[in-house]
Amino acid sequence: MKKSFLLMLIWLLCLAGSAMAVQQVTEDYGPVVAEITARAETAVANYQPANGVMVGNEFSRLYFDVFETAGMEFTLSLKDNAFMLEIESGFSQITSQAMRGAPKEDIEKSWAELKKNLDYAVEHYSNRDGTGFWGQVVQSFFILFREGMEAMLVVAALVAYLRRSGFPDKIKVIWYGVGVALVASVGMAWLLGVLINASGASQEALEGGTMLLAAVVLVYVSYWLTAKRSADRWQAFIKDQMDEALSKGSLLALGFIAFLAVFREGAETILFYQALMGGTTANNKAIWIGMLGAAGGLLIIYLLVRLLSVRLPYGMFFAATAVLLFGMAFVFVGQGIMELQVSGLVPTNRIDGLPMITWLGIFPTLETLLGQLAVLAMLPIGWLVMKFRAPKNAHQPVTG
């Protein structure tokens, strides 16, 4: 617990020190949407399947160079992240449609839906006077709390697993992974913010790739925990067996998961705070109050997970940990593919009628749905693998 809190404080100090060369942000969405609308209307009016690449590039620039660079993406995500993601998906949809030469009526329909959302943002979320002191406290709180929630759950589950397994001395592997991720996050934020201006497809592609890599390792660790739980149920799984189970490779996987869980959001969190501190009405005192409040909230979540892990029966604890990590993999796949769609590396095919459930990583696109179905398909495959690899004496009850 002391290590986790110390690492959080060190990271906050690094975060404050890295807040340089920041972009200005706006909460007055009227001028931003007006520019987007004017350029988009011209692009759609002149669209033909033959010039689809040119129009697709124009919508990509409207997203990265106007919507994102003006800070509308950032401030809108603080007010209503699900709605911001819907707009983000709309840009990705039109860009992908135009790039593959879709019929003009499809482009017009997609633009009408996106324009409706942009106009709604102006009407319901725009604020010419900026956010007041307590509004900035809330914004600062939710940046760190929202971005850190998933990472904290993963780290807390891994720490609780090693503690319940009787190997508290190996928990340092998890904290090594977290510590390296925090340092790497500061470095990556500097690289994105200073060298490539933090804006553009490169950041989205990096986030998406990290999420998908984290999902792969999470699935592996989830099955490893499930298989170990089965062995514990049917065998005497004594200390020698635990030593064998916690091999160097397995410990490396646990540390790597901790690294990815923190790193995948770390750089983005720093960039968010840079943008918030760079706002024309920014109050650094309010930002620090919100930041420290979020750190305290994450610490409480960590302690709750630790407390619950001690009280849960051994088998139930391992099952719950495996389910949590597998669920995180499901979410990461959806979020990761969505980021790759925004970057233009993965096409976007909307599925009408499919709801967007952002906290589950569910987005109404064919690509994200297929990716998450592939994750779910691992459940029966993994069950069959564990069934055929089950020890021959699995039917014997545990003695002693």
mmCIF file of C-alpha atoms in Angstrom:
data_model
loop_
_atom_site.group_PDB
_atom_site.id
_atom_site.type_symbol
_atom_site.label_atom_id
_atom_site.label_comp_id
_atom_site.label_asym_id
_atom_site.label_seq_id
_atom_site.Cartn_x
_atom_site.Cartn_y
_atom_site.Cartn_z
ATOM 1 C CA MET A 1 0.000 0.000 0.000
ATOM 2 C CA LYS A 2 2.824 2.406 0.899
ATOM 3 C CA LYS A 3 4.596 1.629 -2.361
ATOM 4 C CA SER A 4 1.459 2.244 -4.421
ATOM 5 C CA PHE A 5 0.791 5.590 -2.734
ATOM 6 C CA LEU A 6 4.442 6.652 -3.059
ATOM 7 C CA LEU A 7 4.462 5.749 -6.753
ATOM 8 C CA MET A 8 1.278 7.757 -7.257
ATOM 9 C CA LEU A 9 2.806 10.843 -5.604
ATOM 10 C CA ILE A 10 6.022 10.534 -7.633
ATOM 11 C CA TRP A 11 3.969 10.251 -10.814
ATOM 12 C CA LEU A 12 1.932 13.325 -9.931
ATOM 13 C CA LEU A 13 5.120 15.320 -9.424
ATOM 14 C CA CYS A 14 6.497 14.087 -12.763
ATOM 15 C CA LEU A 15 3.171 14.965 -14.349
ATOM 16 C CA ALA A 16 3.342 18.524 -13.045
ATOM 17 C CA GLY A 17 6.910 18.888 -14.257
ATOM 18 C CA SER A 18 6.005 17.641 -17.715
ATOM 19 C CA ALA A 19 3.219 20.206 -18.227
ATOM 20 C CA MET A 20 4.995 22.263 -20.838
ATOM 21 C CA ALA A 21 4.419 23.290 -24.459
ATOM 22 C CA VAL A 22 0.710 22.751 -23.892
ATOM 23 C CA GLN A 23 -2.062 23.515 -26.299
ATOM 24 C CA GLN A 24 -4.848 25.943 -25.542
ATOM 25 C CA VAL A 25 -8.271 24.452 -25.004
ATOM 26 C CA THR A 26 -11.698 25.880 -25.606
ATOM 27 C CA GLU A 27 -15.138 25.371 -24.204
ATOM 28 C CA ASP A 28 -16.718 27.714 -26.733
ATOM 29 C CA TYR A 29 -17.623 25.140 -29.360
ATOM 30 C CA GLY A 30 -19.491 27.518 -31.678
ATOM 31 C CA PRO A 31 -16.491 28.713 -33.751
ATOM 32 C CA VAL A 32 -14.994 25.217 -33.857
ATOM 33 C CA VAL A 33 -18.181 23.601 -35.136
ATOM 34 C CA ALA A 34 -18.738 26.480 -37.568
ATOM 35 C CA GLU A 35 -15.354 25.824 -39.176
ATOM 36 C CA ILE A 36 -15.954 22.073 -39.279
ATOM 37 C CA THR A 37 -19.402 22.554 -40.800
ATOM 38 C CA ALA A 38 -18.246 24.964 -43.510
ATOM 39 C CA ARG A 39 -15.420 22.750 -44.676
ATOM 40 C CA ALA A 40 -17.420 19.525 -44.331
ATOM 41 C CA GLU A 41 -20.391 20.876 -46.295
ATOM 42 C CA THR A 42 -18.061 21.791 -49.164
ATOM 43 C CA ALA A 43 -16.366 18.397 -49.072
ATOM 44 C CA VAL A 44 -19.664 16.491 -49.062
ATOM 45 C CA ALA A 45 -21.119 18.638 -51.856
ATOM 46 C CA ASN A 46 -18.097 17.944 -54.068
ATOM 47 C CA TYR A 47 -17.855 14.267 -53.115
ATOM 48 C CA GLN A 48 -17.731 11.594 -55.784
ATOM 49 C CA PRO A 49 -16.524 8.023 -55.278
ATOM 50 C CA ALA A 50 -13.618 8.826 -57.592
ATOM 51 C CA ASN A 51 -12.317 11.576 -55.281
ATOM 52 C CA GLY A 52 -13.144 9.698 -52.084
ATOM 53 C CA VAL A 53 -9.555 9.651 -50.798
ATOM 54 C CA MET A 54 -9.366 13.440 -50.959
ATOM 55 C CA VAL A 55 -12.640 13.837 -49.054
ATOM 56 C CA GLY A 56 -11.601 11.202 -46.524
ATOM 57 C CA ASN A 57 -8.366 13.077 -45.878
ATOM 58 C CA GLU A 58 -10.358 16.288 -45.402
ATOM 59 C CA PHE A 59 -12.547 14.729 -42.689
ATOM 60 C CA SER A 60 -9.455 13.257 -41.064
ATOM 61 C CA ARG A 61 -7.917 16.744 -40.948
ATOM 62 C CA LEU A 62 -11.151 18.181 -39.573
ATOM 63 C CA TYR A 63 -10.949 15.705 -36.703
ATOM 64 C CA PHE A 64 -7.261 15.991 -35.874
ATOM 65 C CA ASP A 65 -6.519 19.599 -36.882
ATOM 66 C CA VAL A 66 -9.768 21.250 -35.757
ATOM 67 C CA PHE A 67 -11.899 19.141 -33.389
ATOM 68 C CA GLU A 68 -8.907 17.758 -31.473
ATOM 69 C CA THR A 69 -6.382 20.581 -31.759
ATOM 70 C CA ALA A 70 -8.888 23.253 -30.654
ATOM 71 C CA GLY A 71 -9.391 21.262 -27.466
ATOM 72 C CA MET A 72 -13.051 20.472 -28.121
ATOM 73 C CA GLU A 73 -12.391 16.740 -27.944
ATOM 74 C CA PHE A 74 -10.658 17.119 -24.599
ATOM 75 C CA THR A 75 -13.150 19.395 -22.835
ATOM 76 C CA LEU A 76 -16.157 17.550 -24.244
ATOM 77 C CA SER A 77 -14.744 14.232 -23.014
ATOM 78 C CA LEU A 78 -14.637 15.672 -19.493
ATOM 79 C CA LYS A 79 -18.283 16.704 -19.692
ATOM 80 C CA ASP A 80 -19.675 13.633 -21.483
ATOM 81 C CA ASN A 81 -17.092 11.089 -22.598
ATOM 82 C CA ALA A 82 -19.658 8.731 -24.166
ATOM 83 C CA PHE A 83 -21.050 11.547 -26.306
ATOM 84 C CA MET A 84 -17.544 12.626 -27.335
ATOM 85 C CA LEU A 85 -16.794 9.048 -28.421
ATOM 86 C CA GLU A 86 -19.973 9.055 -30.498
ATOM 87 C CA ILE A 87 -18.734 12.143 -32.340
ATOM 88 C CA GLU A 88 -15.284 10.596 -32.686
ATOM 89 C CA SER A 89 -16.860 7.483 -34.180
ATOM 90 C CA GLY A 90 -18.831 9.690 -36.595
ATOM 91 C CA PHE A 91 -15.632 11.240 -37.963
ATOM 92 C CA SER A 92 -14.087 7.781 -38.294
ATOM 93 C CA GLN A 93 -17.168 6.489 -40.112
ATOM 94 C CA ILE A 94 -17.192 9.229 -42.767
ATOM 95 C CA THR A 95 -13.434 9.046 -43.270
ATOM 96 C CA SER A 96 -13.580 5.293 -43.803
ATOM 97 C CA GLN A 97 -16.604 5.495 -46.110
ATOM 98 C CA ALA A 98 -15.002 8.156 -48.275
ATOM 99 C CA MET A 99 -11.670 6.328 -48.451
ATOM 100 C CA ARG A 100 -13.328 3.218 -49.871
ATOM 101 C CA GLY A 101 -15.507 5.191 -52.318
ATOM 102 C CA ALA A 102 -18.937 4.651 -50.756
ATOM 103 C CA PRO A 103 -22.041 6.029 -52.521
ATOM 104 C CA LYS A 104 -22.632 9.743 -52.017
ATOM 105 C CA GLU A 105 -25.943 9.165 -50.226
ATOM 106 C CA ASP A 106 -24.082 7.181 -47.536
ATOM 107 C CA ILE A 107 -21.659 10.063 -47.019
ATOM 108 C CA GLU A 108 -24.534 12.547 -46.811
ATOM 109 C CA LYS A 109 -26.363 10.400 -44.273
ATOM 110 C CA SER A 110 -23.281 9.984 -42.079
ATOM 111 C CA TRP A 111 -22.498 13.696 -42.229
ATOM 112 C CA ALA A 112 -26.079 14.577 -41.268
ATOM 113 C CA GLU A 113 -25.766 12.393 -38.149
ATOM 114 C CA LEU A 114 -22.375 13.843 -37.247
ATOM 115 C CA LYS A 115 -23.552 17.428 -37.789
ATOM 116 C CA LYS A 116 -26.550 16.790 -35.567
ATOM 117 C CA ASN A 117 -24.233 15.683 -32.753
ATOM 118 C CA LEU A 118 -21.879 18.627 -33.281
ATOM 119 C CA ASP A 119 -24.781 21.081 -33.133
ATOM 120 C CA TYR A 120 -26.051 19.360 -29.993
ATOM 121 C CA ALA A 121 -22.625 19.810 -28.398
ATOM 122 C CA VAL A 122 -22.739 23.535 -29.146
ATOM 123 C CA GLU A 123 -26.242 23.888 -27.725
ATOM 124 C CA HIS A 124 -25.830 21.788 -24.564
ATOM 125 C CA TYR A 125 -22.120 21.736 -23.683
ATOM 126 C CA SER A 126 -20.588 24.954 -25.036
ATOM 127 C CA ASN A 127 -19.448 27.487 -22.448
ATOM 128 C CA ARG A 128 -17.973 30.809 -23.590
ATOM 129 C CA ASP A 129 -16.969 31.884 -20.088
ATOM 130 C CA GLY A 130 -15.006 28.702 -19.307
ATOM 131 C CA THR A 131 -15.288 26.492 -16.234
ATOM 132 C CA GLY A 132 -15.183 27.936 -12.726
ATOM 133 C CA PHE A 133 -12.953 26.874 -9.834
ATOM 134 C CA TRP A 134 -15.000 23.898 -8.641
ATOM 135 C CA GLY A 135 -15.763 22.888 -12.191
ATOM 136 C CA GLN A 136 -12.029 22.606 -12.818
ATOM 137 C CA VAL A 137 -11.653 20.598 -9.608
ATOM 138 C CA VAL A 138 -14.242 18.140 -10.905
ATOM 139 C CA GLN A 139 -12.614 18.006 -14.347
ATOM 140 C CA SER A 140 -9.196 17.364 -12.831
ATOM 141 C CA PHE A 141 -10.624 14.688 -10.537
ATOM 142 C CA PHE A 142 -12.277 12.764 -13.336
ATOM 143 C CA ILE A 143 -9.217 12.867 -15.611
ATOM 144 C CA LEU A 144 -7.084 10.882 -13.183
ATOM 145 C CA PHE A 145 -9.895 8.872 -11.596
ATOM 146 C CA ARG A 146 -11.417 7.747 -14.902
ATOM 147 C CA GLU A 147 -8.121 7.026 -16.609
ATOM 148 C CA GLY A 148 -6.654 5.334 -13.542
ATOM 149 C CA MET A 149 -9.637 3.201 -12.549
ATOM 150 C CA GLU A 150 -9.011 0.292 -14.909
ATOM 151 C CA ALA A 151 -5.276 0.276 -14.225
ATOM 152 C CA MET A 152 -5.834 0.314 -10.470
ATOM 153 C CA LEU A 153 -8.273 -2.600 -10.661
ATOM 154 C CA VAL A 154 -5.797 -4.698 -12.644
ATOM 155 C CA VAL A 155 -2.847 -3.859 -10.392
ATOM 156 C CA ALA A 156 -4.862 -4.435 -7.208
ATOM 157 C CA ALA A 157 -6.078 -7.816 -8.495
ATOM 158 C CA LEU A 158 -2.532 -8.945 -9.350
ATOM 159 C CA VAL A 159 -1.174 -7.821 -5.978
ATOM 160 C CA ALA A 160 -4.030 -9.562 -4.163
ATOM 161 C CA TYR A 161 -3.371 -12.734 -6.173
ATOM 162 C CA LEU A 162 0.277 -12.934 -5.145
ATOM 163 C CA ARG A 163 -0.597 -12.128 -1.545
ATOM 164 C CA ARG A 164 -3.285 -14.842 -1.394
ATOM 165 C CA SER A 165 -0.897 -17.297 -3.028
ATOM 166 C CA GLY A 166 1.542 -16.895 -0.145
ATOM 167 C CA PHE A 167 4.148 -14.964 -2.108
ATOM 168 C CA PRO A 168 4.030 -11.363 -0.854
ATOM 169 C CA ASP A 169 7.767 -11.092 -1.556
ATOM 170 C CA LYS A 170 7.047 -11.381 -5.297
ATOM 171 C CA ILE A 171 4.646 -8.401 -5.291
ATOM 172 C CA LYS A 172 7.654 -6.213 -6.050
ATOM 173 C CA VAL A 173 7.484 -7.503 -9.630
ATOM 174 C CA ILE A 174 4.098 -5.795 -10.005
ATOM 175 C CA TRP A 175 5.385 -2.529 -8.577
ATOM 176 C CA TYR A 176 8.433 -2.680 -10.838
ATOM 177 C CA GLY A 177 6.054 -2.889 -13.785
ATOM 178 C CA VAL A 178 4.003 0.042 -12.470
ATOM 179 C CA GLY A 179 7.089 2.139 -11.792
ATOM 180 C CA VAL A 180 8.551 1.559 -15.253
ATOM 181 C CA ALA A 181 5.150 2.366 -16.795
ATOM 182 C CA LEU A 182 4.914 5.675 -14.920
ATOM 183 C CA VAL A 183 8.346 6.733 -16.110
ATOM 184 C CA ALA A 184 7.570 5.541 -19.642
ATOM 185 C CA SER A 185 4.282 7.477 -19.572
ATOM 186 C CA VAL A 186 6.085 10.734 -18.807
ATOM 187 C CA GLY A 187 8.604 10.022 -21.557
ATOM 188 C CA MET A 188 5.925 9.122 -24.084
ATOM 189 C CA ALA A 189 3.871 12.196 -23.219
ATOM 190 C CA TRP A 190 6.940 14.360 -23.793
ATOM 191 C CA LEU A 191 7.638 12.595 -27.086
ATOM 192 C CA LEU A 192 4.064 13.018 -28.294
ATOM 193 C CA GLY A 193 3.697 16.552 -26.983
ATOM 194 C CA VAL A 194 7.036 18.024 -28.068
ATOM 195 C CA LEU A 195 8.319 15.977 -30.999
ATOM 196 C CA ILE A 196 5.091 15.233 -32.872
ATOM 197 C CA ASN A 197 2.835 17.863 -31.311
ATOM 198 C CA ALA A 198 0.689 15.288 -29.466
ATOM 199 C CA SER A 199 -1.982 15.517 -32.119
ATOM 200 C CA GLY A 200 -2.769 13.162 -34.924
ATOM 201 C CA ALA A 201 -3.185 9.563 -35.870
ATOM 202 C CA SER A 202 0.103 8.534 -34.253
ATOM 203 C CA GLN A 203 -1.255 9.017 -30.726
ATOM 204 C CA GLU A 204 -4.479 7.155 -31.488
ATOM 205 C CA ALA A 205 -2.527 4.310 -33.118
ATOM 206 C CA LEU A 206 -0.186 4.041 -30.126
ATOM 207 C CA GLU A 207 -3.090 3.900 -27.677
ATOM 208 C CA GLY A 208 -4.959 1.349 -29.776
ATOM 209 C CA GLY A 209 -1.930 -0.890 -30.219
ATOM 210 C CA THR A 210 -1.133 -0.791 -26.500
ATOM 211 C CA MET A 211 -4.724 -1.700 -25.612
ATOM 212 C CA LEU A 212 -4.744 -4.698 -27.966
ATOM 213 C CA LEU A 213 -1.383 -5.925 -26.659
ATOM 214 C CA ALA A 214 -2.675 -5.567 -23.093
ATOM 215 C CA ALA A 215 -5.797 -7.538 -24.044
ATOM 216 C CA VAL A 216 -3.714 -10.436 -25.396
ATOM 217 C CA VAL A 217 -1.635 -10.670 -22.216
ATOM 218 C CA LEU A 218 -4.735 -10.280 -20.023
ATOM 219 C CA VAL A 219 -6.393 -13.246 -21.742
ATOM 220 C CA TYR A 220 -3.257 -15.328 -21.185
ATOM 221 C CA VAL A 221 -3.014 -14.413 -17.496
ATOM 222 C CA SER A 222 -6.745 -14.989 -17.038
ATOM 223 C CA TYR A 223 -6.506 -18.546 -18.361
ATOM 224 C CA TRP A 224 -3.364 -19.183 -16.369
ATOM 225 C CA LEU A 225 -5.185 -18.183 -13.174
ATOM 226 C CA THR A 226 -8.206 -20.300 -14.089
ATOM 227 C CA ALA A 227 -6.049 -23.357 -14.745
ATOM 228 C CA LYS A 228 -4.249 -22.865 -11.436
ATOM 229 C CA ARG A 229 -7.548 -22.539 -9.616
ATOM 230 C CA SER A 230 -8.584 -25.922 -11.047
ATOM 231 C CA ALA A 231 -5.374 -27.485 -9.841
ATOM 232 C CA ASP A 232 -5.870 -25.999 -6.372
ATOM 233 C CA ARG A 233 -9.374 -27.443 -6.174
ATOM 234 C CA TRP A 234 -8.441 -31.002 -7.041
ATOM 235 C CA GLN A 235 -4.915 -31.315 -5.683
ATOM 236 C CA ALA A 236 -3.009 -30.452 -2.554
ATOM 237 C CA PHE A 237 -1.159 -27.697 -4.510
ATOM 238 C CA ILE A 238 1.582 -27.401 -1.895
ATOM 239 C CA LYS A 239 4.382 -24.879 -1.796
ATOM 240 C CA ASP A 240 6.692 -26.724 -4.201
ATOM 241 C CA GLN A 241 3.936 -26.670 -6.821
ATOM 242 C CA MET A 242 3.369 -22.970 -6.197
ATOM 243 C CA ASP A 243 7.042 -22.297 -6.796
ATOM 244 C CA GLU A 244 6.798 -24.119 -10.103
ATOM 245 C CA ALA A 245 3.598 -22.280 -11.073
ATOM 246 C CA LEU A 246 5.150 -18.900 -10.297
ATOM 247 C CA SER A 247 7.980 -19.386 -12.745
ATOM 248 C CA LYS A 248 10.025 -16.537 -14.142
ATOM 249 C CA GLY A 249 7.857 -16.510 -17.249
ATOM 250 C CA SER A 250 4.644 -16.228 -15.254
ATOM 251 C CA LEU A 251 6.033 -13.481 -13.047
ATOM 252 C CA LEU A 252 7.197 -11.631 -16.142
ATOM 253 C CA ALA A 253 3.675 -11.836 -17.566
ATOM 254 C CA LEU A 254 2.209 -10.414 -14.347
ATOM 255 C CA GLY A 255 4.705 -7.557 -14.292
ATOM 256 C CA PHE A 256 4.118 -6.894 -17.992
ATOM 257 C CA ILE A 257 0.369 -6.698 -17.437
ATOM 258 C CA ALA A 258 0.900 -4.138 -14.656
ATOM 259 C CA PHE A 259 3.137 -2.152 -17.019
ATOM 260 C CA LEU A 260 0.626 -2.178 -19.887
ATOM 261 C CA ALA A 261 -2.351 -1.414 -17.638
ATOM 262 C CA VAL A 262 -0.682 1.769 -16.413
ATOM 263 C CA PHE A 263 1.187 2.765 -19.578
ATOM 264 C CA ARG A 264 -1.821 2.511 -21.895
ATOM 265 C CA GLU A 265 -3.508 5.452 -20.148
ATOM 266 C CA GLY A 266 -0.536 7.142 -18.509
ATOM 267 C CA ALA A 267 0.667 9.253 -21.420
ATOM 268 C CA GLU A 268 -2.880 10.283 -22.335
ATOM 269 C CA THR A 269 -3.568 11.304 -18.733
ATOM 270 C CA ILE A 270 -0.511 13.545 -18.736
ATOM 271 C CA LEU A 271 -1.551 15.098 -22.046
ATOM 272 C CA PHE A 272 -5.020 15.737 -20.629
ATOM 273 C CA TYR A 273 -3.539 17.569 -17.649
ATOM 274 C CA GLN A 274 -1.220 19.516 -19.922
ATOM 275 C CA ALA A 275 -4.232 20.655 -21.899
ATOM 276 C CA LEU A 276 -6.173 21.515 -18.737
ATOM 277 C CA MET A 277 -3.247 23.488 -17.304
ATOM 278 C CA GLY A 278 -2.850 25.253 -20.627
ATOM 279 C CA GLY A 279 -6.430 26.521 -20.658
ATOM 280 C CA THR A 280 -6.853 30.267 -20.680
ATOM 281 C CA THR A 281 -8.862 30.150 -17.440
ATOM 282 C CA ALA A 282 -6.865 27.366 -15.793
ATOM 283 C CA ASN A 283 -6.522 27.499 -12.006
ATOM 284 C CA ASN A 284 -3.616 25.271 -10.999
ATOM 285 C CA LYS A 285 -4.807 25.123 -7.395
ATOM 286 C CA ALA A 286 -8.134 23.682 -8.522
ATOM 287 C CA ILE A 287 -6.341 21.197 -10.769
ATOM 288 C CA TRP A 288 -4.119 19.984 -7.921
ATOM 289 C CA ILE A 289 -7.072 19.619 -5.554
ATOM 290 C CA GLY A 290 -8.885 17.465 -8.095
ATOM 291 C CA MET A 291 -5.753 15.484 -8.859
ATOM 292 C CA LEU A 292 -5.020 14.679 -5.222
ATOM 293 C CA GLY A 293 -8.686 13.832 -4.621
ATOM 294 C CA ALA A 294 -8.571 11.342 -7.500
ATOM 295 C CA ALA A 295 -5.357 9.825 -6.126
ATOM 296 C CA GLY A 296 -7.126 9.332 -2.809
ATOM 297 C CA GLY A 297 -10.126 7.773 -4.531
ATOM 298 C CA LEU A 298 -7.918 5.317 -6.412
ATOM 299 C CA LEU A 299 -6.146 4.416 -3.183
ATOM 300 C CA ILE A 300 -9.520 3.647 -1.559
ATOM 301 C CA ILE A 301 -10.415 1.366 -4.476
ATOM 302 C CA TYR A 302 -7.092 -0.406 -4.103
ATOM 303 C CA LEU A 303 -7.709 -0.963 -0.383
ATOM 304 C CA LEU A 304 -11.254 -2.227 -1.020
ATOM 305 C CA VAL A 305 -10.038 -4.764 -3.578
ATOM 306 C CA ARG A 306 -7.351 -5.872 -1.134
ATOM 307 C CA LEU A 307 -9.886 -6.218 1.692
ATOM 308 C CA LEU A 308 -12.366 -8.174 -0.446
ATOM 309 C CA SER A 309 -9.615 -10.467 -1.698
ATOM 310 C CA VAL A 310 -8.801 -11.485 1.871
ATOM 311 C CA ARG A 311 -12.420 -12.234 2.732
ATOM 312 C CA LEU A 312 -13.323 -14.223 -0.395
ATOM 313 C CA PRO A 313 -12.913 -18.029 -0.298
ATOM 314 C CA TYR A 314 -9.736 -19.174 -2.038
ATOM 315 C CA GLY A 315 -11.382 -20.719 -5.108
ATOM 316 C CA MET A 316 -13.871 -17.878 -5.498
ATOM 317 C CA PHE A 317 -11.059 -15.332 -5.302
ATOM 318 C CA PHE A 318 -9.132 -16.965 -8.146
ATOM 319 C CA ALA A 319 -12.285 -17.245 -10.245
ATOM 320 C CA ALA A 320 -13.199 -13.584 -9.618
ATOM 321 C CA THR A 321 -9.675 -12.433 -10.491
ATOM 322 C CA ALA A 322 -9.699 -14.428 -13.721
ATOM 323 C CA VAL A 323 -13.126 -13.037 -14.678
ATOM 324 C CA LEU A 324 -11.998 -9.458 -13.918
ATOM 325 C CA LEU A 325 -8.901 -9.754 -16.096
ATOM 326 C CA PHE A 326 -10.827 -11.428 -18.919
ATOM 327 C CA GLY A 327 -13.471 -8.693 -18.727
ATOM 328 C CA MET A 328 -10.737 -6.068 -18.951
ATOM 329 C CA ALA A 329 -9.418 -7.808 -22.070
ATOM 330 C CA PHE A 330 -12.904 -7.611 -23.614
ATOM 331 C CA VAL A 331 -13.078 -3.874 -22.903
ATOM 332 C CA PHE A 332 -9.525 -3.208 -24.106
ATOM 333 C CA VAL A 333 -10.156 -4.926 -27.457
ATOM 334 C CA GLY A 334 -13.179 -2.733 -28.170
ATOM 335 C CA GLN A 335 -11.402 0.453 -27.089
ATOM 336 C CA GLY A 336 -8.204 -0.492 -28.913
ATOM 337 C CA ILE A 337 -9.908 -1.170 -32.240
ATOM 338 C CA MET A 338 -11.882 2.057 -31.859
ATOM 339 C CA GLU A 339 -8.628 4.016 -31.451
ATOM 340 C CA LEU A 340 -7.178 2.313 -34.529
ATOM 341 C CA GLN A 341 -10.320 3.229 -36.457
ATOM 342 C CA VAL A 342 -9.891 6.876 -35.518
ATOM 343 C CA SER A 343 -6.238 6.724 -36.602
ATOM 344 C CA GLY A 344 -7.332 5.340 -39.976
ATOM 345 C CA LEU A 345 -5.468 2.047 -39.637
ATOM 346 C CA VAL A 346 -8.698 0.037 -39.341
ATOM 347 C CA PRO A 347 -11.844 0.695 -41.438
ATOM 348 C CA THR A 348 -15.128 1.684 -39.799
ATOM 349 C CA ASN A 349 -18.414 0.010 -40.716
ATOM 350 C CA ARG A 350 -21.278 1.182 -38.528
ATOM 351 C CA ILE A 351 -23.996 -1.229 -37.425
ATOM 352 C CA ASP A 352 -27.298 0.604 -37.118
ATOM 353 C CA GLY A 353 -29.234 -0.234 -33.977
ATOM 354 C CA LEU A 354 -26.251 -1.507 -31.992
ATOM 355 C CA PRO A 355 -25.957 0.522 -28.764
ATOM 356 C CA MET A 356 -22.743 2.180 -27.650
ATOM 357 C CA ILE A 357 -21.749 1.076 -24.136
ATOM 358 C CA THR A 358 -18.441 2.818 -23.548
ATOM 359 C CA TRP A 359 -17.677 1.333 -20.114
ATOM 360 C CA LEU A 360 -17.795 -2.119 -21.720
ATOM 361 C CA GLY A 361 -15.840 -0.981 -24.756
ATOM 362 C CA ILE A 362 -18.819 -1.740 -27.008
ATOM 363 C CA PHE A 363 -19.081 0.486 -30.085
ATOM 364 C CA PRO A 364 -21.576 0.170 -32.970
ATOM 365 C CA THR A 365 -19.047 -0.934 -35.588
ATOM 366 C CA LEU A 366 -18.494 -4.262 -37.285
ATOM 367 C CA GLU A 367 -14.762 -4.271 -36.557
ATOM 368 C CA THR A 368 -15.030 -3.709 -32.791
ATOM 369 C CA LEU A 369 -17.833 -6.278 -32.581
ATOM 370 C CA LEU A 370 -15.797 -8.925 -34.426
ATOM 371 C CA GLY A 371 -12.803 -8.247 -32.197
ATOM 372 C CA GLN A 372 -14.828 -8.688 -29.022
ATOM 373 C CA LEU A 373 -16.573 -11.773 -30.392
ATOM 374 C CA ALA A 374 -13.103 -13.233 -30.975
ATOM 375 C CA VAL A 375 -12.327 -12.611 -27.308
ATOM 376 C CA LEU A 376 -15.554 -14.312 -26.233
ATOM 377 C CA ALA A 377 -14.747 -17.236 -28.541
ATOM 378 C CA MET A 378 -11.668 -17.838 -26.389
ATOM 379 C CA LEU A 379 -13.952 -18.947 -23.540
ATOM 380 C CA PRO A 380 -15.049 -22.303 -25.039
ATOM 381 C CA ILE A 381 -11.621 -22.786 -26.642
ATOM 382 C CA GLY A 382 -9.888 -22.237 -23.322
ATOM 383 C CA TRP A 383 -12.342 -24.522 -21.543
ATOM 384 C CA LEU A 384 -11.620 -27.327 -24.010
ATOM 385 C CA VAL A 385 -7.866 -26.842 -23.685
ATOM 386 C CA MET A 386 -8.020 -26.981 -19.886
ATOM 387 C CA LYS A 387 -10.343 -29.992 -20.006
ATOM 388 C CA PHE A 388 -7.985 -32.047 -22.151
ATOM 389 C CA ARG A 389 -4.969 -30.935 -20.143
ATOM 390 C CA ALA A 390 -6.638 -31.699 -16.805
ATOM 391 C CA PRO A 391 -4.577 -33.998 -14.546
ATOM 392 C CA LYS A 392 -5.560 -37.645 -14.577
ATOM 393 C CA ASN A 393 -6.241 -37.636 -10.834
ATOM 394 C CA ALA A 394 -8.545 -34.635 -11.082
ATOM 395 C CA HIS A 395 -11.470 -36.711 -9.834
ATOM 396 C CA GLN A 396 -9.765 -37.424 -6.541
ATOM 397 C CA PRO A 397 -10.861 -35.229 -3.645
ATOM 398 C CA VAL A 398 -8.415 -33.022 -1.797
ATOM 399 C CA THR A 399 -7.165 -34.589 1.405
ATOM 400 C CA GLY A 400 -5.800 -32.864 4.479
#
